[in-house]
Amino acid sequence: MRLYINLDHVATVREARRTDEPDPVRAAVLAELGGAQAITVHLREDRRHIKDRDVLLLLETVRTGVNLELAVEEEVLKFALEHRPMQATLVPERREEITTEGGLDLGDAGRRRRVGESLARLREAGIKTSLFIDPVEETIRLAAELGVDAIELHTGEYANVSREGRGEQLRRLERATSLGHEVGLAVHAGHGLTYENVSPVAAIPGIEELNIGHSVVSRAVFVGMERAVRQMLEIVTEARRGVGG
Ligand code: PXP
């Protein structure tokens, strides 16, 4: 199990004043010291938080690897192809949303073609590819047909549901993980995971990577980035121990 830390919201605080602090590049050093196994950032089309400069410096300074989240849009795609992060995760993007609100919709044939072409170009450039999708059988099968390396299961519904509904959402994620493996995909998960709700997801055998941002950055405000990451890593490692690593 790898814990990737998303640092978008360090840049969100910086952009609240359009100044130069806090710097996500400095945060990345501390996140790595705390045990992050890679740094994730989302270069949005509107550059509302992470900027080109951040990604370029992260690519130069991060020792683990950079997982770049991006929309299926030519301009950001070209940026990824030119600068080659370790991994590219394709995500849906709408300007008016507060955060990524759902997985990529692969139901539309035109969009599916564009996603497939983007994946092919990224893979040709030697970049590992991932698709952020909902834990839905049909979408997982469509993702496999597109020749992606991995899927990142959207855990937002699990995170938002009441405690009583969690079991059902968890079983959905478990089924989606098994199906992902059956069709030959690596399985990642993320969105809305917190110190309080991450354990059952981390304990799903077969999930190889978690992407966690907001909750860790929030705690880092109080305890510092290094400690915040280490505390999350301890919870994830402990949950994983129960299922044999
Ligand atoms: N995974 C993806 C694809 C995302 O877009 C995000 C949010 O940027 C995350 C994981 C992390 O979500 P959160 O900030 O809620 O931990």
CSV table of C-alpha atoms and ligand atoms in Angstrom, one decimal:
chain,number,residue,atom,x,y,z
A,1,MET,CA,0.0,0.0,0.0
A,2,ARG,CA,1.4,3.4,-1.0
A,3,LEU,CA,0.3,6.6,0.6
A,4,TYR,CA,0.3,9.6,-1.9
A,5,ILE,CA,-0.2,13.0,-0.4
A,6,ASN,CA,-2.2,15.6,-2.4
A,7,LEU,CA,-0.9,19.1,-1.7
A,8,ASP,CA,-3.4,21.2,-3.7
A,9,HIS,CA,-4.7,22.8,-0.6
A,10,VAL,CA,-1.4,24.2,0.5
A,11,ALA,CA,-1.5,26.2,-2.7
A,12,THR,CA,-5.2,27.0,-2.0
A,13,VAL,CA,-4.1,28.9,1.2
A,14,ARG,CA,-1.3,30.6,-0.8
A,15,GLU,CA,-3.8,31.7,-3.5
A,16,ALA,CA,-6.2,33.1,-0.8
A,17,ARG,CA,-3.7,36.0,-0.8
A,18,ARG,CA,-2.1,35.5,-4.2
A,19,THR,CA,1.3,35.6,-2.5
A,20,ASP,CA,4.2,33.1,-2.2
A,21,GLU,CA,3.4,31.2,1.0
A,22,PRO,CA,2.7,28.6,2.0
A,23,ASP,CA,4.8,26.9,-0.7
A,24,PRO,CA,3.6,23.4,-1.8
A,25,VAL,CA,7.2,22.7,-2.8
A,26,ARG,CA,8.4,23.1,0.8
A,27,ALA,CA,5.4,21.1,2.0
A,28,ALA,CA,6.4,18.3,-0.3
A,29,VAL,CA,9.8,18.0,1.3
A,30,LEU,CA,8.1,17.7,4.7
A,31,ALA,CA,5.5,15.3,3.4
A,32,GLU,CA,8.2,13.0,2.1
A,33,LEU,CA,10.1,13.2,5.5
A,34,GLY,CA,6.8,12.1,7.1
A,35,GLY,CA,6.7,9.0,4.8
A,36,ALA,CA,4.6,10.1,1.7
A,37,GLN,CA,5.4,7.7,-1.1
A,38,ALA,CA,4.6,10.3,-3.7
A,39,ILE,CA,3.2,13.8,-4.1
A,40,THR,CA,0.0,14.3,-5.9
A,41,VAL,CA,-1.1,17.7,-7.4
A,42,HIS,CA,-4.0,18.6,-9.7
A,43,LEU,CA,-3.1,21.1,-12.3
A,44,ARG,CA,-6.5,22.5,-13.0
A,45,GLU,CA,-7.3,24.3,-16.3
A,46,ASP,CA,-8.1,27.5,-14.3
A,47,ARG,CA,-4.9,27.2,-12.2
A,48,ARG,CA,-7.0,28.0,-9.2
A,49,HIS,CA,-4.4,26.5,-6.8
A,50,ILE,CA,-1.5,24.6,-8.2
A,51,LYS,CA,0.4,26.5,-10.9
A,52,ASP,CA,2.8,25.4,-13.6
A,53,ARG,CA,5.7,26.6,-11.5
A,54,ASP,CA,4.7,24.4,-8.7
A,55,VAL,CA,4.6,21.3,-10.8
A,56,LEU,CA,7.9,22.1,-12.5
A,57,LEU,CA,9.7,22.6,-9.1
A,58,LEU,CA,8.1,19.5,-7.7
A,59,LEU,CA,9.3,17.4,-10.6
A,60,GLU,CA,12.8,18.7,-9.9
A,61,THR,CA,12.8,18.3,-6.1
A,62,VAL,CA,10.5,15.5,-5.1
A,63,ARG,CA,12.5,12.4,-4.4
A,64,THR,CA,9.7,9.9,-4.5
A,65,GLY,CA,7.5,10.8,-7.6
A,66,VAL,CA,4.8,13.1,-8.8
A,67,ASN,CA,1.3,11.9,-9.6
A,68,LEU,CA,-0.2,14.7,-11.7
A,69,GLU,CA,-4.0,14.9,-11.8
A,70,LEU,CA,-5.3,16.5,-15.0
A,71,ALA,CA,-8.4,16.8,-17.1
A,72,VAL,CA,-8.6,15.4,-20.6
A,73,GLU,CA,-7.7,18.8,-22.1
A,74,GLU,CA,-5.0,19.4,-24.8
A,75,GLU,CA,-3.2,22.2,-23.0
A,76,VAL,CA,-2.6,20.3,-19.7
A,77,LEU,CA,-2.0,17.1,-21.5
A,78,LYS,CA,0.8,18.7,-23.5
A,79,PHE,CA,2.2,20.0,-20.3
A,80,ALA,CA,2.3,16.4,-18.9
A,81,LEU,CA,3.8,15.0,-22.0
A,82,GLU,CA,6.5,17.5,-22.0
A,83,HIS,CA,7.4,17.3,-18.4
A,84,ARG,CA,6.7,13.6,-17.7
A,85,PRO,CA,5.5,13.0,-14.1
A,86,MET,CA,5.8,9.5,-12.8
A,87,GLN,CA,2.1,9.0,-13.0
A,88,ALA,CA,-0.8,10.9,-14.7
A,89,THR,CA,-4.3,10.5,-13.3
A,90,LEU,CA,-7.1,11.7,-15.6
A,91,VAL,CA,-9.9,13.4,-13.7
A,92,PRO,CA,-13.1,15.1,-14.7
A,93,GLU,CA,-13.1,18.9,-14.2
A,94,ARG,CA,-15.8,21.5,-14.1
A,95,ARG,CA,-14.9,25.1,-13.4
A,96,GLU,CA,-17.8,25.7,-11.0
A,97,GLU,CA,-17.1,22.7,-8.7
A,98,ILE,CA,-15.5,23.1,-5.3
A,99,THR,CA,-13.6,19.9,-5.7
A,100,THR,CA,-13.6,16.9,-8.1
A,101,GLU,CA,-17.2,15.8,-7.6
A,102,GLY,CA,-17.4,12.5,-9.3
A,103,GLY,CA,-15.4,10.0,-11.4
A,104,LEU,CA,-14.8,10.3,-15.1
A,105,ASP,CA,-17.9,9.4,-17.1
A,106,LEU,CA,-16.9,6.9,-19.7
A,107,GLY,CA,-20.5,6.3,-20.9
A,108,ASP,CA,-20.2,8.8,-23.8
A,109,ALA,CA,-18.4,7.3,-26.8
A,110,GLY,CA,-16.9,10.6,-27.9
A,111,ARG,CA,-15.4,11.2,-24.4
A,112,ARG,CA,-14.2,7.6,-24.3
A,113,ARG,CA,-12.3,8.1,-27.5
A,114,ARG,CA,-10.7,11.2,-26.2
A,115,VAL,CA,-9.7,9.5,-23.0
A,116,GLY,CA,-8.3,6.5,-24.9
A,117,GLU,CA,-6.2,8.8,-27.1
A,118,SER,CA,-4.9,10.7,-24.1
A,119,LEU,CA,-4.0,7.5,-22.4
A,120,ALA,CA,-2.1,6.2,-25.4
A,121,ARG,CA,-0.1,9.4,-25.7
A,122,LEU,CA,0.8,9.4,-22.0
A,123,ARG,CA,1.8,5.8,-22.0
A,124,GLU,CA,3.9,6.3,-25.1
A,125,ALA,CA,5.8,9.0,-23.2
A,126,GLY,CA,6.5,6.4,-20.4
A,127,ILE,CA,4.1,7.9,-17.9
A,128,LYS,CA,2.1,5.5,-15.8
A,129,THR,CA,-1.6,6.1,-16.3
A,130,SER,CA,-4.6,6.1,-14.0
A,131,LEU,CA,-8.3,6.9,-14.4
A,132,PHE,CA,-10.4,8.4,-11.6
A,133,ILE,CA,-13.7,6.7,-11.8
A,134,ASP,CA,-16.7,5.7,-9.7
A,135,PRO,CA,-16.8,2.2,-8.3
A,136,VAL,CA,-19.3,1.1,-11.0
A,137,GLU,CA,-18.9,-2.2,-12.8
A,138,GLU,CA,-19.6,-0.9,-16.3
A,139,THR,CA,-17.2,2.0,-15.9
A,140,ILE,CA,-14.4,-0.4,-14.7
A,141,ARG,CA,-14.9,-2.6,-17.7
A,142,LEU,CA,-14.8,0.4,-20.0
A,143,ALA,CA,-11.7,1.6,-18.3
A,144,ALA,CA,-10.0,-1.7,-18.9
A,145,GLU,CA,-10.8,-1.6,-22.6
A,146,LEU,CA,-9.1,1.8,-22.9
A,147,GLY,CA,-5.7,0.3,-21.9
A,148,VAL,CA,-5.1,2.2,-18.7
A,149,ASP,CA,-2.6,0.9,-16.1
A,150,ALA,CA,-4.7,1.7,-13.1
A,151,ILE,CA,-8.1,3.0,-11.9
A,152,GLU,CA,-8.5,5.2,-8.9
A,153,LEU,CA,-11.8,4.5,-7.2
A,154,HIS,CA,-13.7,7.6,-6.1
A,155,THR,CA,-14.3,7.2,-2.4
A,156,GLY,CA,-16.4,10.4,-2.0
A,157,GLU,CA,-19.7,8.6,-1.6
A,158,TYR,CA,-18.2,6.3,1.0
A,159,ALA,CA,-16.8,9.4,2.8
A,160,ASN,CA,-20.1,11.3,2.7
A,161,VAL,CA,-22.6,8.6,3.7
A,162,SER,CA,-23.8,8.3,7.3
A,163,ARG,CA,-22.2,5.7,9.5
A,164,GLU,CA,-25.1,3.3,8.9
A,165,GLY,CA,-24.6,3.4,5.1
A,166,ARG,CA,-20.9,2.9,5.2
A,167,GLY,CA,-21.0,-0.9,5.1
A,168,GLU,CA,-22.8,-0.9,1.8
A,169,GLN,CA,-20.4,1.7,0.3
A,170,LEU,CA,-17.5,-0.3,1.5
A,171,ARG,CA,-18.8,-3.5,-0.1
A,172,ARG,CA,-19.1,-1.5,-3.3
A,173,LEU,CA,-15.5,-0.5,-3.1
A,174,GLU,CA,-14.5,-4.1,-2.4
A,175,ARG,CA,-16.4,-5.5,-5.3
A,176,ALA,CA,-15.0,-2.8,-7.6
A,177,THR,CA,-11.4,-3.7,-6.4
A,178,SER,CA,-11.9,-7.4,-7.2
A,179,LEU,CA,-13.4,-6.6,-10.6
A,180,GLY,CA,-10.5,-4.2,-11.3
A,181,HIS,CA,-8.0,-7.0,-10.7
A,182,GLU,CA,-10.0,-9.4,-12.7
A,183,VAL,CA,-9.8,-7.2,-15.7
A,184,GLY,CA,-6.1,-6.6,-15.2
A,185,LEU,CA,-6.0,-3.2,-13.6
A,186,ALA,CA,-4.1,-1.9,-10.6
A,187,VAL,CA,-6.5,-0.3,-8.1
A,188,HIS,CA,-6.1,3.0,-6.3
A,189,ALA,CA,-8.5,4.9,-4.2
A,190,GLY,CA,-9.1,8.4,-2.9
A,191,HIS,CA,-11.2,11.5,-2.2
A,192,GLY,CA,-12.7,12.5,1.1
A,193,LEU,CA,-10.6,10.1,3.1
A,194,THR,CA,-9.8,11.3,6.6
A,195,TYR,CA,-8.0,10.1,9.8
A,196,GLU,CA,-11.5,8.9,11.0
A,197,ASN,CA,-12.7,7.0,7.9
A,198,VAL,CA,-9.6,5.8,6.1
A,199,SER,CA,-9.0,2.5,8.0
A,200,PRO,CA,-11.7,0.3,6.4
A,201,VAL,CA,-10.7,1.4,2.9
A,202,ALA,CA,-7.0,0.9,3.6
A,203,ALA,CA,-7.9,-2.6,4.8
A,204,ILE,CA,-9.4,-3.6,1.4
A,205,PRO,CA,-7.0,-6.2,0.1
A,206,GLY,CA,-5.8,-5.2,-3.4
A,207,ILE,CA,-6.0,-1.5,-3.1
A,208,GLU,CA,-2.4,-0.5,-3.8
A,209,GLU,CA,-2.4,3.3,-3.5
A,210,LEU,CA,-4.3,5.9,-1.6
A,211,ASN,CA,-4.5,9.6,-2.5
A,212,ILE,CA,-5.3,11.8,0.4
A,213,GLY,CA,-5.2,15.6,0.5
A,214,HIS,CA,-7.6,17.8,2.4
A,215,SER,CA,-7.6,15.9,5.7
A,216,VAL,CA,-3.8,15.8,5.9
A,217,VAL,CA,-3.3,19.4,4.9
A,218,SER,CA,-6.0,20.4,7.5
A,219,ARG,CA,-4.2,18.6,10.3
A,220,ALA,CA,-0.8,19.9,9.1
A,221,VAL,CA,-2.1,23.4,10.0
A,222,PHE,CA,-2.0,22.3,13.7
A,223,VAL,CA,0.7,19.7,13.9
A,224,GLY,CA,2.9,20.4,10.9
A,225,MET,CA,3.1,18.5,7.6
A,226,GLU,CA,5.6,15.9,8.6
A,227,ARG,CA,3.7,14.8,11.7
A,228,ALA,CA,0.3,14.9,9.8
A,229,VAL,CA,1.6,12.6,7.1
A,230,ARG,CA,3.2,10.3,9.6
A,231,GLN,CA,0.0,10.0,11.6
A,232,MET,CA,-1.9,9.1,8.4
A,233,LEU,CA,0.7,6.6,7.4
A,234,GLU,CA,0.5,4.9,10.8
A,235,ILE,CA,-3.3,4.5,10.5
A,236,VAL,CA,-3.0,3.1,7.0
A,237,THR,CA,-0.1,0.8,7.9
A,238,GLU,CA,-2.0,-0.5,10.9
A,239,ALA,CA,-5.2,-1.1,8.9
A,240,ARG,CA,-3.1,-2.9,6.3
A,241,ARG,CA,-1.3,-5.1,8.8
A,242,GLY,CA,-4.6,-6.8,9.5
A,243,VAL,CA,-4.8,-8.0,5.9
A,244,GLY,CA,-1.2,-9.0,5.5
A,245,GLY,CA,0.4,-5.9,4.0
B,1,PXP,N1,-8.0,11.7,-5.8
B,1,PXP,C1,-8.4,12.5,-6.8
B,1,PXP,C2,-8.5,12.0,-8.2
B,1,PXP,C3,-8.7,13.9,-6.5
B,1,PXP,O1,-9.2,14.7,-7.4
B,1,PXP,C4,-8.6,14.3,-5.1
B,1,PXP,C5,-9.0,15.7,-4.8
B,1,PXP,O2,-8.2,16.6,-5.4
B,1,PXP,C6,-8.1,13.4,-4.2
B,1,PXP,C7,-7.8,12.1,-4.5
B,1,PXP,C8,-7.9,13.8,-2.7
B,1,PXP,O3,-9.1,14.1,-2.2
B,1,PXP,P1,-9.1,14.8,-0.7
B,1,PXP,O4,-8.5,16.1,-0.8
B,1,PXP,O5,-10.6,14.8,-0.4
B,1,PXP,O6,-8.3,13.9,0.2
